[in-house]
Tab-separated table of C-alpha atoms and ligand atoms in Angstrom:
chain	number	residue	atom	x	y	z
A	29	UNK	CA	-1.553	17.070	-20.533
A	30	UNK	CA	0.291	13.978	-19.259
A	31	UNK	CA	-1.293	12.867	-15.957
A	32	UNK	CA	0.612	11.321	-13.061
A	33	UNK	CA	-1.454	8.129	-13.316
A	34	UNK	CA	-4.451	6.810	-15.198
A	35	UNK	CA	-6.519	3.674	-14.595
A	36	UNK	CA	-6.656	1.196	-17.484
A	37	UNK	CA	-10.307	0.371	-18.191
A	38	UNK	CA	-12.015	-1.209	-21.196
A	39	UNK	CA	-15.447	-2.378	-22.280
A	40	UNK	CA	-15.133	-5.441	-20.040
A	41	UNK	CA	-15.257	-3.422	-16.795
A	42	UNK	CA	-18.413	-1.649	-17.984
A	43	UNK	CA	-20.013	-4.960	-18.886
A	44	UNK	CA	-19.000	-6.523	-15.582
A	45	UNK	CA	-20.595	-3.695	-13.582
A	46	UNK	CA	-23.741	-3.816	-15.757
A	47	UNK	CA	-23.994	-7.596	-15.300
A	48	UNK	CA	-24.010	-7.238	-11.512
A	49	UNK	CA	-26.622	-4.480	-11.550
A	50	UNK	CA	-28.828	-6.571	-13.847
A	51	UNK	CA	-28.495	-9.539	-11.463
A	52	UNK	CA	-30.019	-7.615	-8.552
A	53	UNK	CA	-27.418	-8.823	-6.022
A	54	UNK	CA	-25.043	-5.926	-5.531
A	55	UNK	CA	-23.103	-6.499	-2.312
A	56	UNK	CA	-21.478	-9.394	-0.396
A	57	UNK	CA	-22.591	-11.801	-3.122
A	58	UNK	CA	-21.010	-14.135	-5.689
A	59	UNK	CA	-18.722	-11.536	-7.300
A	60	UNK	CA	-17.053	-10.675	-3.996
A	61	UNK	CA	-16.545	-14.389	-3.270
A	62	UNK	CA	-15.099	-15.012	-6.740
A	63	UNK	CA	-12.787	-11.972	-6.552
A	64	UNK	CA	-11.486	-13.167	-3.179
A	65	UNK	CA	-10.801	-16.652	-4.522
A	66	UNK	CA	-8.995	-15.347	-7.617
A	67	UNK	CA	-6.989	-12.837	-5.582
A	68	UNK	CA	-5.907	-15.513	-3.075
A	69	UNK	CA	-4.787	-17.722	-5.955
A	70	UNK	CA	-2.898	-14.872	-7.595
A	71	UNK	CA	-0.932	-14.116	-4.427
A	72	UNK	CA	-0.559	-17.699	-3.270
A	73	UNK	CA	-2.427	-17.061	-0.008
A	74	UNK	CA	-4.849	-19.444	1.700
A	75	UNK	CA	-7.391	-16.694	2.358
A	76	UNK	CA	-8.298	-13.323	0.870
A	77	UNK	CA	-11.003	-11.043	2.298
A	78	UNK	CA	-12.363	-8.084	0.324
A	79	UNK	CA	-13.103	-4.830	2.140
A	80	UNK	CA	-13.934	-1.209	1.334
A	81	UNK	CA	-10.355	0.131	1.219
A	82	UNK	CA	-6.789	-0.585	2.260
A	83	UNK	CA	-7.275	1.758	5.204
A	84	UNK	CA	-10.109	-0.371	6.576
A	85	UNK	CA	-8.054	-3.491	5.794
A	86	UNK	CA	-5.187	-2.112	7.904
A	87	UNK	CA	-7.562	-1.365	10.774
A	88	UNK	CA	-8.880	-4.944	10.767
A	89	UNK	CA	-5.407	-6.451	10.380
A	90	UNK	CA	-4.024	-4.567	13.388
A	91	UNK	CA	-7.090	-5.477	15.423
A	92	UNK	CA	-6.702	-9.154	14.486
A	93	UNK	CA	-3.105	-9.328	15.694
A	94	UNK	CA	-4.223	-7.821	19.017
A	95	UNK	CA	-3.410	-4.107	18.787
A	96	UNK	CA	-5.529	-2.182	21.310
A	97	UNK	CA	-5.658	0.990	23.419
A	98	UNK	CA	-2.288	2.065	24.772
A	99	UNK	CA	-0.297	-0.363	22.620
A	100	UNK	CA	2.563	0.639	20.325
A	101	UNK	CA	3.031	-0.229	16.649
A	102	UNK	CA	6.357	0.267	14.883
A	103	UNK	CA	6.003	1.787	11.426
A	104	UNK	CA	7.334	4.512	9.129
A	105	UNK	CA	6.200	8.122	9.116
A	106	UNK	CA	7.234	8.348	5.461
A	107	UNK	CA	4.057	6.836	4.015
A	108	UNK	CA	0.574	7.837	3.007
A	109	UNK	CA	-1.177	9.042	6.170
A	110	UNK	CA	-3.520	6.019	6.225
A	111	UNK	CA	-0.660	3.834	7.477
A	112	UNK	CA	-0.260	5.797	10.706
A	113	UNK	CA	-3.978	6.569	10.999
A	114	UNK	CA	-4.870	2.869	11.063
A	115	UNK	CA	-2.802	2.575	14.268
A	116	UNK	CA	-4.660	5.478	15.831
A	117	UNK	CA	-8.013	3.865	14.925
A	118	UNK	CA	-6.990	1.109	17.384
A	119	UNK	CA	-6.228	3.832	19.960
A	120	UNK	CA	-2.630	2.687	19.813
A	121	UNK	CA	0.478	4.841	19.311
A	122	UNK	CA	2.623	4.807	16.162
A	123	UNK	CA	6.365	4.508	16.806
A	124	UNK	CA	8.028	5.946	13.710
A	125	UNK	CA	11.407	4.757	12.472
A	126	UNK	CA	13.352	6.136	9.542
A	127	UNK	CA	13.690	4.863	5.988
A	128	UNK	CA	16.545	3.803	3.767
A	129	UNK	CA	17.154	6.704	1.341
A	130	UNK	CA	17.722	4.354	-1.619
A	131	UNK	CA	14.573	2.215	-1.442
A	132	UNK	CA	12.378	4.615	0.618
A	133	UNK	CA	11.530	1.633	2.813
A	134	UNK	CA	11.721	0.902	6.541
A	135	UNK	CA	15.244	0.344	7.937
A	136	UNK	CA	15.160	-3.162	9.440
A	137	UNK	CA	18.059	-2.393	11.817
A	138	UNK	CA	15.891	0.207	13.586
A	139	UNK	CA	13.085	-2.239	14.388
A	140	UNK	CA	14.718	-3.987	17.326
A	141	UNK	CA	15.688	-0.864	19.320
A	142	UNK	CA	12.058	0.298	18.982
A	143	UNK	CA	10.569	-2.858	20.519
A	144	UNK	CA	9.452	-2.700	24.148
A	145	UNK	CA	6.730	-4.070	26.434
A	146	UNK	CA	3.771	-2.388	24.708
A	147	UNK	CA	4.887	-3.193	21.152
A	148	UNK	CA	2.096	-5.243	19.577
A	149	UNK	CA	2.977	-5.174	15.877
A	150	UNK	CA	5.363	-4.016	13.178
A	151	UNK	CA	3.474	-2.362	10.309
A	152	UNK	CA	5.870	-2.341	7.368
A	153	UNK	CA	5.128	-0.700	4.018
A	154	UNK	CA	6.108	-1.777	0.495
A	155	UNK	CA	6.448	1.851	-0.506
A	156	UNK	CA	5.442	2.798	-4.052
A	157	UNK	CA	5.383	-0.920	-4.892
A	158	UNK	CA	9.037	-1.509	-3.969
A	159	UNK	CA	9.208	-4.490	-1.593
A	160	UNK	CA	10.679	-3.642	1.805
A	161	UNK	CA	13.290	-5.917	3.355
A	162	UNK	CA	10.679	-8.293	4.712
A	163	UNK	CA	13.144	-11.099	5.465
A	164	UNK	CA	15.203	-8.894	7.782
A	165	UNK	CA	12.102	-7.381	9.425
A	166	UNK	CA	10.540	-10.817	9.999
A	167	UNK	CA	13.795	-12.093	11.409
A	168	UNK	CA	13.789	-9.530	14.235
A	169	UNK	CA	10.023	-9.621	14.739
A	170	UNK	CA	9.896	-13.427	15.041
A	171	UNK	CA	12.779	-13.471	17.448
A	172	UNK	CA	10.999	-10.906	19.621
A	173	UNK	CA	7.536	-12.428	19.193
A	174	UNK	CA	5.975	-9.419	17.456
A	175	UNK	CA	3.529	-9.982	14.552
A	176	UNK	CA	4.193	-8.248	11.224
A	177	UNK	CA	1.417	-6.626	9.169
A	178	UNK	CA	2.305	-5.602	5.617
A	179	UNK	CA	0.906	-2.392	4.144
A	180	UNK	CA	0.931	-3.641	0.561
A	181	UNK	CA	-1.457	-0.906	-0.641
A	182	UNK	CA	0.752	-0.195	-3.657
A	183	UNK	CA	2.374	-3.607	-4.076
A	184	UNK	CA	0.058	-5.908	-5.991
A	185	UNK	CA	2.221	-7.938	-8.384
A	186	UNK	CA	5.500	-6.929	-6.728
A	187	UNK	CA	7.779	-9.829	-5.865
A	188	UNK	CA	10.432	-10.893	-3.377
A	189	UNK	CA	12.961	-13.665	-3.824
A	190	UNK	CA	12.989	-16.251	-1.033
A	191	UNK	CA	15.593	-19.051	-1.213
A	192	UNK	CA	16.075	-18.438	-4.929
A	193	UNK	CA	12.326	-18.445	-5.758
A	194	UNK	CA	10.225	-15.419	-6.673
A	195	UNK	CA	7.055	-14.950	-4.645
A	196	UNK	CA	4.350	-12.315	-4.959
A	197	UNK	CA	3.681	-9.911	-2.124
A	198	UNK	CA	0.566	-11.139	-0.342
A	199	UNK	CA	1.758	-14.699	-0.091
A	200	UNK	CA	1.742	-14.703	3.680
A	201	UNK	CA	5.151	-14.289	5.239
A	202	UNK	CA	3.970	-11.830	7.851
A	203	UNK	CA	0.608	-12.297	9.614
A	204	UNK	CA	-1.522	-10.301	7.152
A	205	UNK	CA	-0.984	-8.212	4.008
A	206	UNK	CA	-3.322	-5.337	3.025
A	207	UNK	CA	-3.912	-4.119	-0.541
A	208	UNK	CA	-5.609	-1.073	-2.085
A	209	UNK	CA	-7.698	-0.762	-5.262
A	210	UNK	CA	-7.811	3.040	-5.263
A	211	UNK	CA	-7.404	4.496	-8.798
A	212	UNK	CA	-3.900	5.717	-7.904
A	213	UNK	CA	-2.754	2.104	-7.446
A	214	UNK	CA	-1.913	-0.508	-10.086
A	215	UNK	CA	-5.413	-1.980	-10.512
A	216	UNK	CA	-8.626	-0.370	-9.299
A	217	UNK	CA	-12.229	-0.989	-8.284
A	218	UNK	CA	-12.880	2.743	-7.692
A	219	UNK	CA	-12.231	2.160	-4.018
A	220	UNK	CA	-11.569	-1.142	-2.357
A	221	UNK	CA	-9.131	-3.252	-0.397
A	222	UNK	CA	-8.097	-6.830	0.259
A	223	UNK	CA	-6.536	-8.730	3.157
A	224	UNK	CA	-4.515	-11.903	2.591
A	225	UNK	CA	-3.509	-14.374	5.294
A	226	UNK	CA	-2.869	-18.054	5.971
A	227	UNK	CA	-4.495	-17.799	9.395
A	228	UNK	CA	-8.036	-19.257	9.458
A	229	UNK	CA	-8.928	-17.392	12.647
A	230	UNK	CA	-7.913	-14.047	11.163
A	231	UNK	CA	-9.902	-14.864	8.033
A	232	UNK	CA	-13.110	-15.513	9.962
A	233	UNK	CA	-12.597	-12.406	12.135
A	234	UNK	CA	-12.184	-10.225	9.037
A	235	UNK	CA	-15.415	-11.631	7.550
A	236	UNK	CA	-17.259	-11.001	10.792
A	237	UNK	CA	-15.922	-7.509	11.467
A	238	UNK	CA	-16.381	-6.135	7.953
A	239	UNK	CA	-20.119	-6.865	8.183
A	240	UNK	CA	-21.100	-5.384	11.603
A	241	UNK	CA	-20.034	-8.614	13.381
A	242	UNK	CA	-23.315	-10.124	12.232
A	243	UNK	CA	-23.403	-13.806	13.191
A	244	UNK	CA	-25.180	-14.922	9.983
A	245	UNK	CA	-24.190	-13.451	6.617
A	246	UNK	CA	-26.941	-12.226	4.236
A	247	UNK	CA	-26.208	-15.022	1.802
A	248	UNK	CA	-26.955	-17.674	4.436
A	249	UNK	CA	-30.274	-16.080	5.409
A	250	UNK	CA	-31.212	-15.605	1.770
A	251	UNK	CA	-30.675	-19.285	0.983
A	252	UNK	CA	-32.223	-20.681	4.178
A	253	UNK	CA	-35.606	-22.385	4.084
A	254	UNK	CA	-36.044	-21.756	7.791
A	255	UNK	CA	-36.255	-18.473	9.625
A	256	UNK	CA	-32.880	-17.454	11.052
A	257	UNK	CA	-32.315	-14.644	13.562
A	258	UNK	CA	-28.868	-13.086	13.473
A	259	UNK	CA	-27.021	-11.638	16.426
A	260	UNK	CA	-24.179	-9.134	16.763
A	261	UNK	CA	-21.487	-10.740	18.804
A	262	UNK	CA	-19.053	-7.841	19.213
A	263	UNK	CA	-18.238	-4.386	17.871
A	264	UNK	CA	-18.174	-4.590	14.089
A	265	UNK	CA	-17.929	-2.202	11.156
A	266	UNK	CA	-19.347	-1.602	7.728
A	267	UNK	CA	-16.202	-2.268	5.688
A	268	UNK	CA	-17.914	-4.109	2.854
A	269	UNK	CA	-16.884	-4.221	-0.796
A	270	UNK	CA	-19.797	-4.249	-3.239
A	271	UNK	CA	-20.290	-6.853	-5.967
A	272	UNK	CA	-20.148	-4.071	-8.549
A	273	UNK	CA	-16.621	-3.262	-7.369
A	274	UNK	CA	-15.621	-6.925	-7.146
A	275	UNK	CA	-16.801	-7.645	-10.699
A	276	UNK	CA	-14.645	-4.754	-11.944
A	277	UNK	CA	-11.768	-6.035	-9.806
A	278	UNK	CA	-11.912	-9.466	-11.419
A	279	UNK	CA	-11.508	-7.932	-14.876
A	280	UNK	CA	-8.673	-5.730	-13.587
A	281	UNK	CA	-6.915	-8.758	-12.071
A	282	UNK	CA	-7.020	-10.364	-15.516
A	283	UNK	CA	-5.322	-7.284	-16.975
A	284	UNK	CA	-2.655	-7.218	-14.291
A	285	UNK	CA	0.063	-9.273	-16.068
A	286	UNK	CA	-0.079	-6.935	-19.088
A	287	UNK	CA	-0.150	-3.857	-16.866
A	288	UNK	CA	2.913	-5.060	-14.941
A	289	UNK	CA	4.834	-5.816	-18.106
A	290	UNK	CA	4.260	-2.335	-19.500
A	291	UNK	CA	4.990	-0.614	-16.172
A	292	UNK	CA	8.294	-2.487	-15.911
A	293	UNK	CA	9.210	-1.553	-19.491
A	294	UNK	CA	8.491	2.105	-18.773
A	295	UNK	CA	10.504	2.016	-15.539
A	296	UNK	CA	13.448	0.496	-17.379
A	297	UNK	CA	13.195	3.202	-20.033
A	298	UNK	CA	13.074	5.915	-17.356
A	299	UNK	CA	16.235	4.509	-15.792
A	300	UNK	CA	17.987	4.626	-19.181
A	301	UNK	CA	16.679	8.028	-20.238
A	302	UNK	CA	17.485	9.695	-16.915
A	303	UNK	CA	20.893	8.118	-16.321
A	304	UNK	CA	22.773	11.140	-17.706
A	305	UNK	CA	21.248	13.878	-15.505
A	306	UNK	CA	24.115	14.780	-13.143
A	307	UNK	CA	23.210	14.347	-9.484
A	308	UNK	CA	19.729	12.930	-10.124
A	309	UNK	CA	18.957	10.056	-7.756
A	310	UNK	CA	17.199	7.105	-9.391
A	311	UNK	CA	15.120	4.451	-7.592
A	312	UNK	CA	17.011	1.397	-6.360
A	313	UNK	CA	15.597	-2.094	-6.851
A	314	UNK	CA	17.485	-4.535	-4.610
A	315	UNK	CA	18.541	-7.772	-6.363
A	316	UNK	CA	15.974	-9.766	-4.318
A	317	UNK	CA	13.076	-7.450	-5.185
A	318	UNK	CA	10.899	-6.792	-8.227
A	319	UNK	CA	8.810	-3.638	-8.067
A	320	UNK	CA	5.503	-3.124	-9.864
A	321	UNK	CA	6.579	0.555	-10.200
A	322	UNK	CA	3.347	1.913	-8.721
A	323	UNK	CA	5.275	5.185	-8.580
A	324	UNK	CA	8.550	6.229	-10.155
A	325	UNK	CA	10.362	8.474	-7.698
A	326	UNK	CA	13.496	10.497	-8.501
A	327	UNK	CA	15.615	12.503	-6.083
A	328	UNK	CA	16.492	15.968	-7.392
A	329	UNK	CA	20.123	17.052	-7.591
A	330	UNK	CA	21.391	18.953	-4.548
A	331	UNK	CA	20.328	22.602	-4.520
A	332	UNK	CA	17.504	22.031	-6.976
A	333	UNK	CA	14.163	23.540	-5.914
A	334	UNK	CA	11.397	20.935	-5.830
A	335	UNK	CA	8.461	23.309	-6.263
A	336	UNK	CA	10.155	25.122	-9.135
A	337	UNK	CA	10.930	21.894	-11.013
A	338	UNK	CA	7.363	20.675	-10.514
A	339	UNK	CA	5.951	24.011	-11.697
A	340	UNK	CA	8.111	23.964	-14.829
A	341	UNK	CA	6.872	20.444	-15.572
A	342	UNK	CA	3.268	21.533	-15.011
A	343	UNK	CA	3.746	24.540	-17.306
A	344	UNK	CA	4.857	22.068	-19.982
A	345	UNK	CA	1.712	19.986	-19.451
A	346	UNK	CA	3.215	17.267	-17.249
A	347	UNK	CA	1.740	16.371	-13.865
A	348	UNK	CA	4.146	15.341	-11.097
A	349	UNK	CA	3.834	14.830	-7.332
A	350	UNK	CA	6.255	15.559	-4.541
A	351	UNK	CA	7.889	12.702	-2.636
A	352	UNK	CA	5.770	10.591	-0.283
A	353	UNK	CA	4.584	12.569	2.758
A	354	UNK	CA	5.673	12.164	6.383
A	355	UNK	CA	2.737	11.708	8.764
A	356	UNK	CA	4.552	13.266	11.742
A	357	UNK	CA	4.764	16.629	9.956
A	358	UNK	CA	1.019	16.929	9.437
A	359	UNK	CA	-1.251	18.952	11.753
A	360	UNK	CA	-3.214	15.759	12.437
A	361	UNK	CA	-0.145	14.500	14.326
A	362	UNK	CA	0.862	17.825	15.884
A	363	UNK	CA	-0.281	16.952	19.356
A	364	UNK	CA	0.577	13.304	19.059
A	365	UNK	CA	0.191	10.732	20.133
A	366	UNK	CA	3.263	9.498	18.339
A	367	UNK	CA	6.776	8.427	19.190
A	368	UNK	CA	9.918	8.193	17.152
A	369	UNK	CA	12.707	5.737	17.596
A	370	UNK	CA	16.343	5.659	16.547
A	371	UNK	CA	19.056	3.378	17.916
A	372	UNK	CA	18.317	4.755	21.406
A	373	UNK	CA	14.727	3.485	21.470
A	374	UNK	CA	11.309	5.176	21.554
A	375	UNK	CA	10.996	8.814	22.581
A	376	UNK	CA	8.112	11.272	22.631
A	377	UNK	CA	7.642	13.125	19.356
A	378	UNK	CA	6.218	16.606	19.228
A	379	UNK	CA	7.910	19.021	16.857
A	380	UNK	CA	6.954	19.053	13.218
A	381	UNK	CA	10.542	18.231	12.354
A	382	UNK	CA	12.354	15.245	13.782
A	383	UNK	CA	16.072	14.555	13.374
A	384	UNK	CA	15.566	10.807	13.856
A	385	UNK	CA	13.246	10.751	10.826
A	386	UNK	CA	15.491	12.878	8.657
A	387	UNK	CA	15.729	10.549	5.637
A	388	UNK	CA	11.952	10.464	5.385
A	389	UNK	CA	11.773	14.250	5.584
A	390	UNK	CA	14.493	14.619	2.950
A	391	UNK	CA	12.709	12.200	0.621
A	392	UNK	CA	9.508	14.219	0.949
A	393	UNK	CA	11.297	17.522	0.271
A	394	UNK	CA	13.710	16.528	-2.493
A	395	UNK	CA	11.926	13.846	-4.502
A	396	UNK	CA	9.496	14.089	-7.394
A	397	UNK	CA	7.175	11.376	-8.715
A	398	UNK	CA	7.000	11.158	-12.511
A	399	UNK	CA	4.022	10.049	-14.656
A	400	UNK	CA	3.807	6.299	-15.185
A	401	UNK	CA	0.726	4.427	-16.436
A	402	UNK	CA	0.348	1.476	-18.808
A	403	UNK	CA	-1.200	3.510	-21.664
A	404	UNK	CA	1.761	5.923	-21.648
A	405	UNK	CA	3.479	6.022	-25.022
A	406	UNK	CA	7.250	6.085	-25.526
A	407	UNK	CA	7.062	9.576	-27.085
A	408	UNK	CA	5.156	10.864	-24.040
A	409	UNK	CA	7.826	9.433	-21.800
A	410	UNK	CA	10.530	11.040	-23.937
A	411	UNK	CA	8.780	14.361	-23.435
A	412	UNK	CA	8.725	13.856	-19.658
A	413	UNK	CA	12.448	13.147	-19.500
A	414	UNK	CA	13.366	15.971	-21.887
A	415	UNK	CA	11.260	18.406	-19.854
A	416	UNK	CA	12.829	17.199	-16.607
A	417	UNK	CA	16.291	17.751	-18.117
A	418	UNK	CA	15.289	21.321	-18.998
A	419	UNK	CA	13.529	21.986	-15.681
A	420	UNK	CA	16.584	20.933	-13.697
A	421	UNK	CA	18.744	23.026	-15.989
A	422	UNK	CA	20.910	20.399	-17.682
B	1700	PLP	C1	-2.945	4.329	-0.841
B	1700	PLP	C2	-2.335	3.859	0.379
B	1700	PLP	C3	-3.097	3.485	1.498
B	1700	PLP	C4	-4.591	3.688	1.571
B	1700	PLP	O1	-5.313	2.955	0.631
B	1700	PLP	P1	-6.880	3.244	0.459
B	1700	PLP	O2	-7.371	2.064	-0.334
B	1700	PLP	O3	-7.024	4.536	-0.245
B	1700	PLP	O4	-7.482	3.257	1.823
B	1700	PLP	C5	-2.436	2.978	2.600
B	1700	PLP	N1	-1.101	2.847	2.623
B	1700	PLP	C6	-0.330	3.203	1.586
B	1700	PLP	C7	1.148	3.005	1.650
B	1700	PLP	C8	-0.922	3.731	0.429
B	1700	PLP	O5	-0.150	4.118	-0.593
């Protein structure tokens, strides 16, 4: 069986976790602090704050930029449901705009028509590790005074070119970027997330909120030679990452350059091996972007049945997934609250199908994600492409 993805672990992760357990300090301790420092350095951000997941990171990021009840946040429906859910956690309303069918990312030209009085943020997504057109999105958002939060769940190690220089996602261009360490992403801590920002106020808010808004962190009380009473200054959360996770994350971060190199090799091979399937749509990497290939997504030829192709692959021992979901089609969004926006501006969404979000819906219905993980051998990849050829009927 060839899985869709597979985390890359070695002895070092086991030792790192064991070391933390032996130390007796298992949460909000030295490993979390060290992971944050190393992650900030890797991305080129001033601050990095570790949390329990990317979903909780998104919640804190939106809260920090001032999203509250009744506000609107512009985002894409074509994303993992956590993107839209994080907006609802703030009791705000997602305003969905459509994607570009080539990159599967937010269309920057649809941002401006969607902005109105209650718009408090743009939540853009670097979908499947492919950088979205951040420069164009920031251009509109800055001009209209709307903060940009980046859902970089899948995008650790992905890069964008700015003025001829390559920069990693997470180096703050928008207000905050949010990363995931779920096993389906490029590196993993089991579960986990990270926020990066250059804003000192955001950084201290994230640290406060992730730990119940407790005025004095455990570490400070532990070290103090005088009795300290803490207080709880506002509504906080338990969004902590443990030191066991952080220690694993540090080892994974060390593996990242090798992981990225192999993922990029495999993506290049896929592009070569699949080039001769008539009508098959291959992922597009804009000249200013470098993907980490968190997922490799192909668009099936017209008239080709998605479920049938996936079943044929599965019968041959190859796991695939359908294209990224659309939040607005899920029962959780059936009775809103959500809006969609095209060139005419925001309108109430209700039906489970939405013409204005048609490229997202098409991508969900006609795309297939292929296996890609750093341990994948060339012969396994050859089998995937040969089986896809056969399954499509070429
Ligand atoms: C995986 C993912 C998330 C959620 O990440 P978790 O760490 O599982 O909370 C959010 N947004 C996108 C685009 C994702 O792919």
